PDB file of C-alpha atoms in Angstrom:
ATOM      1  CA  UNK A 246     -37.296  19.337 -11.279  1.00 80.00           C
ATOM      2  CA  UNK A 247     -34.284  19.790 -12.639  1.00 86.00           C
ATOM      3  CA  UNK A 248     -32.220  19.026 -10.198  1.00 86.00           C
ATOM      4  CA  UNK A 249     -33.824  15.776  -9.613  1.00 87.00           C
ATOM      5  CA  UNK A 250     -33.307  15.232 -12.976  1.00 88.00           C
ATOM      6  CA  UNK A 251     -29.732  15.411 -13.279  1.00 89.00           C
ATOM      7  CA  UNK A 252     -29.507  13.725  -9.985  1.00 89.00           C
ATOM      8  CA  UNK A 253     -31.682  10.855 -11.318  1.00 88.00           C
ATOM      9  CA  UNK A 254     -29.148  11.211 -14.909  1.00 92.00           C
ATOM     10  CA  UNK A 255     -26.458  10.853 -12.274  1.00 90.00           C
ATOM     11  CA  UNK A 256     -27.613   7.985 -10.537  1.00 90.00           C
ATOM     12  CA  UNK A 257     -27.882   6.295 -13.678  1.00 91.00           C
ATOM     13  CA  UNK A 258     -24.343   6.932 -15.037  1.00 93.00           C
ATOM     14  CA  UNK A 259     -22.758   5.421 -11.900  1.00 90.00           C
ATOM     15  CA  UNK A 260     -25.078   2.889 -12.122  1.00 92.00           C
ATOM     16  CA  UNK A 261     -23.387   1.961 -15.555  1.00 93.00           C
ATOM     17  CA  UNK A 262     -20.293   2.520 -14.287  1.00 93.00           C
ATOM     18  CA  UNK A 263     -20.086  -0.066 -11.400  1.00 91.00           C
ATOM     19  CA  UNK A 264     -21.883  -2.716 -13.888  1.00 94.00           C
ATOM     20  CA  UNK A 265     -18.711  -1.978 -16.056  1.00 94.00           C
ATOM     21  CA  UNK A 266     -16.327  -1.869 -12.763  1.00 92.00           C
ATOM     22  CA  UNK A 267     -18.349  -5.020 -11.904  1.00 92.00           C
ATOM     23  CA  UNK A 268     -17.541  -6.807 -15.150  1.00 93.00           C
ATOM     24  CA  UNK A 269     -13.844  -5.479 -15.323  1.00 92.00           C
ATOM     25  CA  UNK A 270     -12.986  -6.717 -12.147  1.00 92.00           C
ATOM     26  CA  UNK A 271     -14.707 -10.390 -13.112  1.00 89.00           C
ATOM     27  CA  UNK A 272     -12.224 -10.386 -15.943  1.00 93.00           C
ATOM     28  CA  UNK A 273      -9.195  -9.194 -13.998  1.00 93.00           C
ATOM     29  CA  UNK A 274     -10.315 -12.287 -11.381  1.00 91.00           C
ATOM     30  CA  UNK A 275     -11.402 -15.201 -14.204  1.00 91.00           C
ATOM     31  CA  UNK A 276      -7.658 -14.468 -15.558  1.00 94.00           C
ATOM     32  CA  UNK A 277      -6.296 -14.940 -12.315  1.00 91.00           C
ATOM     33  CA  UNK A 278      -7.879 -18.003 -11.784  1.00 89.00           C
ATOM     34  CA  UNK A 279      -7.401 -19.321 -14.928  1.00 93.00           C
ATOM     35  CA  UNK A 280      -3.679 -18.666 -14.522  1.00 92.00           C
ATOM     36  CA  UNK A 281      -3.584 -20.129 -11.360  1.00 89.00           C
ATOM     37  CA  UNK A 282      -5.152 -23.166 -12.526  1.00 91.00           C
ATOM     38  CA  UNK A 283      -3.214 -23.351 -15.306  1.00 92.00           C
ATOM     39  CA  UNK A 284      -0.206 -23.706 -12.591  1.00 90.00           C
ATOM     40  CA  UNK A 285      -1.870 -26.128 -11.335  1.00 87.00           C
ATOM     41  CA  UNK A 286      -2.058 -27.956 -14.133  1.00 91.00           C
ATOM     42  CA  UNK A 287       1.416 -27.961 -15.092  1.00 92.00           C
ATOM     43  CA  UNK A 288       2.392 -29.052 -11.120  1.00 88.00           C
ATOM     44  CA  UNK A 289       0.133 -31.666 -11.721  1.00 88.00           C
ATOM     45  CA  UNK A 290       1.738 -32.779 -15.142  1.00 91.00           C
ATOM     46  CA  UNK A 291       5.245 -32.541 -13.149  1.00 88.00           C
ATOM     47  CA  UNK A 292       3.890 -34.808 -10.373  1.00 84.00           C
ATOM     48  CA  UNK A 293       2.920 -37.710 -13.001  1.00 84.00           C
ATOM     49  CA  UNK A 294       6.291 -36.981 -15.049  1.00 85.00           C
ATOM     50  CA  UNK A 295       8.260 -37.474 -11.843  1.00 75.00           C
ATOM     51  CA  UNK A 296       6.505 -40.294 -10.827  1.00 75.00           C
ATOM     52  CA  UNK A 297       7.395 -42.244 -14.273  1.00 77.00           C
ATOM     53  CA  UNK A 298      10.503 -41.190 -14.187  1.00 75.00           C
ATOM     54  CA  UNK A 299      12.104 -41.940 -10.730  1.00 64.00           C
ATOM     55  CA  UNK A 300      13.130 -45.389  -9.381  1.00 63.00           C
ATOM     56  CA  UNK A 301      14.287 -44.236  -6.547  1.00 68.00           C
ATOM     57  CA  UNK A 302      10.831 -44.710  -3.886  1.00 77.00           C
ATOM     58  CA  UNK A 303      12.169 -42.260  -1.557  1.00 73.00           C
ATOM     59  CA  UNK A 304      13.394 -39.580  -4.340  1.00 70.00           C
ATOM     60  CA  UNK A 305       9.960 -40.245  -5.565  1.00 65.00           C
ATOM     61  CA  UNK A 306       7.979 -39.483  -2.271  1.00 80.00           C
ATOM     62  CA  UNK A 307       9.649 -36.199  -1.521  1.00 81.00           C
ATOM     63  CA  UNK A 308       9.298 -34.771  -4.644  1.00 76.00           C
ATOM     64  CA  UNK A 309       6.138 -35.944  -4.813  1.00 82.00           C
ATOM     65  CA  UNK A 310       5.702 -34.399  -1.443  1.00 88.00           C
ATOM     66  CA  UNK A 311       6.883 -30.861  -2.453  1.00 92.00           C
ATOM     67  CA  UNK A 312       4.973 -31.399  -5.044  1.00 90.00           C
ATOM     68  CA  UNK A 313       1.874 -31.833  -3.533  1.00 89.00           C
ATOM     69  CA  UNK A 314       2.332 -29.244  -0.876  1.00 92.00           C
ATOM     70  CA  UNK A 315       3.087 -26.610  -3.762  1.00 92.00           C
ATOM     71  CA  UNK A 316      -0.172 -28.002  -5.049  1.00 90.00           C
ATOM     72  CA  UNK A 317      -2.148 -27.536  -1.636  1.00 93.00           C
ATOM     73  CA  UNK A 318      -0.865 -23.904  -1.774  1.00 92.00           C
ATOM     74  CA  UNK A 319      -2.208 -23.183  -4.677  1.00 91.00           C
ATOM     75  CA  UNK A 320      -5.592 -24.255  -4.004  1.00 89.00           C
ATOM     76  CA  UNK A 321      -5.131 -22.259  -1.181  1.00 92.00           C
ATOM     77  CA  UNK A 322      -4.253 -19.395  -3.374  1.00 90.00           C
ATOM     78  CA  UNK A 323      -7.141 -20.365  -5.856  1.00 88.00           C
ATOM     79  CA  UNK A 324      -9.691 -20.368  -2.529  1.00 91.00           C
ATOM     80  CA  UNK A 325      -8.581 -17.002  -1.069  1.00 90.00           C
ATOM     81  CA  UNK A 326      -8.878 -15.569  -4.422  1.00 89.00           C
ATOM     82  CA  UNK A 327     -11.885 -17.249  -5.189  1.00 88.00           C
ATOM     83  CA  UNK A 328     -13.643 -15.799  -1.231  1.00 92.00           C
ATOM     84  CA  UNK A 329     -12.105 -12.708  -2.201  1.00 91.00           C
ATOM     85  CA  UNK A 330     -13.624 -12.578  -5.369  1.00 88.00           C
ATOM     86  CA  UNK A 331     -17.436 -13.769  -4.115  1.00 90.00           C
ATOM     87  CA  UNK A 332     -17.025 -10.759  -1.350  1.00 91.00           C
ATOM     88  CA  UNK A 333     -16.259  -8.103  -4.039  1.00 88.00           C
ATOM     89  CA  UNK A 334     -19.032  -9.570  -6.015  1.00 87.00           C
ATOM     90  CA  UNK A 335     -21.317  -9.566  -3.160  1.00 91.00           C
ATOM     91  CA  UNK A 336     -20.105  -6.010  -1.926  1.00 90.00           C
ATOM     92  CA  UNK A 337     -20.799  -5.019  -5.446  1.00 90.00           C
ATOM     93  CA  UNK A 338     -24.272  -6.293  -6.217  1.00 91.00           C
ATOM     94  CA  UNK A 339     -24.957  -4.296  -2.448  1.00 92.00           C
ATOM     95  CA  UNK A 340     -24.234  -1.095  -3.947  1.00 89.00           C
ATOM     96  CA  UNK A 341     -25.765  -1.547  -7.566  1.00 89.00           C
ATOM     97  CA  UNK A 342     -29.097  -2.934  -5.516  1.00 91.00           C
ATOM     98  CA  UNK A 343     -28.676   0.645  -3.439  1.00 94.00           C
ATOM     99  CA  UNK A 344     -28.237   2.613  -6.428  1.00 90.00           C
ATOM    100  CA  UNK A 345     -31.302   0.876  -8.392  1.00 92.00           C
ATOM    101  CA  UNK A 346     -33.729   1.329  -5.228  1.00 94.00           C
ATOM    102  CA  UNK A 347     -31.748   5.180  -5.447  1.00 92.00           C
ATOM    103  CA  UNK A 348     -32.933   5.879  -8.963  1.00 92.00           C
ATOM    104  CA  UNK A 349     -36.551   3.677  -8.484  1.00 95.00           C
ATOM    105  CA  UNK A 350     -37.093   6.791  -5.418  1.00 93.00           C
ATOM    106  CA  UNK A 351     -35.758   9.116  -7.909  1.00 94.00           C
ATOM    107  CA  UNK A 352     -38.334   8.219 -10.549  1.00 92.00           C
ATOM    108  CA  UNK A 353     -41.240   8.326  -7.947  1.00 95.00           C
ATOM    109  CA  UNK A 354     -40.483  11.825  -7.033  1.00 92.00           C
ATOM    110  CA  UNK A 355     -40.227  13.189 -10.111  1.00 92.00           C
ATOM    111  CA  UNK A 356     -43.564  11.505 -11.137  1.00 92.00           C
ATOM    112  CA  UNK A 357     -44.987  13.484  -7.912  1.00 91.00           C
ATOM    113  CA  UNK A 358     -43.598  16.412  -9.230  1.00 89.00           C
ATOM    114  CA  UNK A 359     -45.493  15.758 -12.510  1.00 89.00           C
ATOM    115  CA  UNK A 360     -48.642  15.270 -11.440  1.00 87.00           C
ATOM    116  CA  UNK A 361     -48.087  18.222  -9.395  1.00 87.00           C
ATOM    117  CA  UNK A 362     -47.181  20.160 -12.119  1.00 85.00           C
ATOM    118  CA  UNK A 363     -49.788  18.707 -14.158  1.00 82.00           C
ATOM    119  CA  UNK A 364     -52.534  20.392 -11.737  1.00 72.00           C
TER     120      UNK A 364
END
């Protein structure tokens, strides 16, 4: 019985431990993104700066161009991260749904071992 219940103790501190993993690597990822977007952002500001400023039409296509392609990258940075991010999650919530139905056995053998006791 006492086994079990350091196992079950156990079970439960890991438990807690990839909730907090969990959450810490959310953070690490929402700051990534939100950096990322933020570079976005400022592309994006230099795209409607250039296009004020430029009188040239072809000066203003190709940097627009580069521009835009930089901007395509990053949203292909910003998906990758984003995939990568829902398959962590995903991997994840797989082991803290293991661990739960883990502990959930736990608990029914130790209430077997009560009522065994208990006679």
């Amino acid at each position: 019985l006492e086994e079990t219940k350091r196992c079950y103790h156990n079970e439960v501190k890991m438990v807690e431990r990839l909730k907090l993993e969990k959450e810490d690597m959310n953070a690490e990822w929402t700051k990534r993104l939100e950096a990322e977007t933020d570079a976005c952002t400022q592309l994006a500001e230099e795209i409607a700066d250039l296009s004020k400023q430029l009188d040239d039409e072809n000066l203003a296509t190709v940097k627009i161009s580069e521009l835009h392609a930089s901007l395509e990258a990053q949203v292909t940075v910003l998906t990758g991260a984003l995939e990568e991010a829902k398959i962590v999650n995903e991997h994840e919530s797989q082991n803290v749904a293991k661990l739960t139905q883990e502990i959930q056995d736990v608990r029914k053998e130790l209430s077997r071992e009560k009522e065994k006791n208990a006679l």
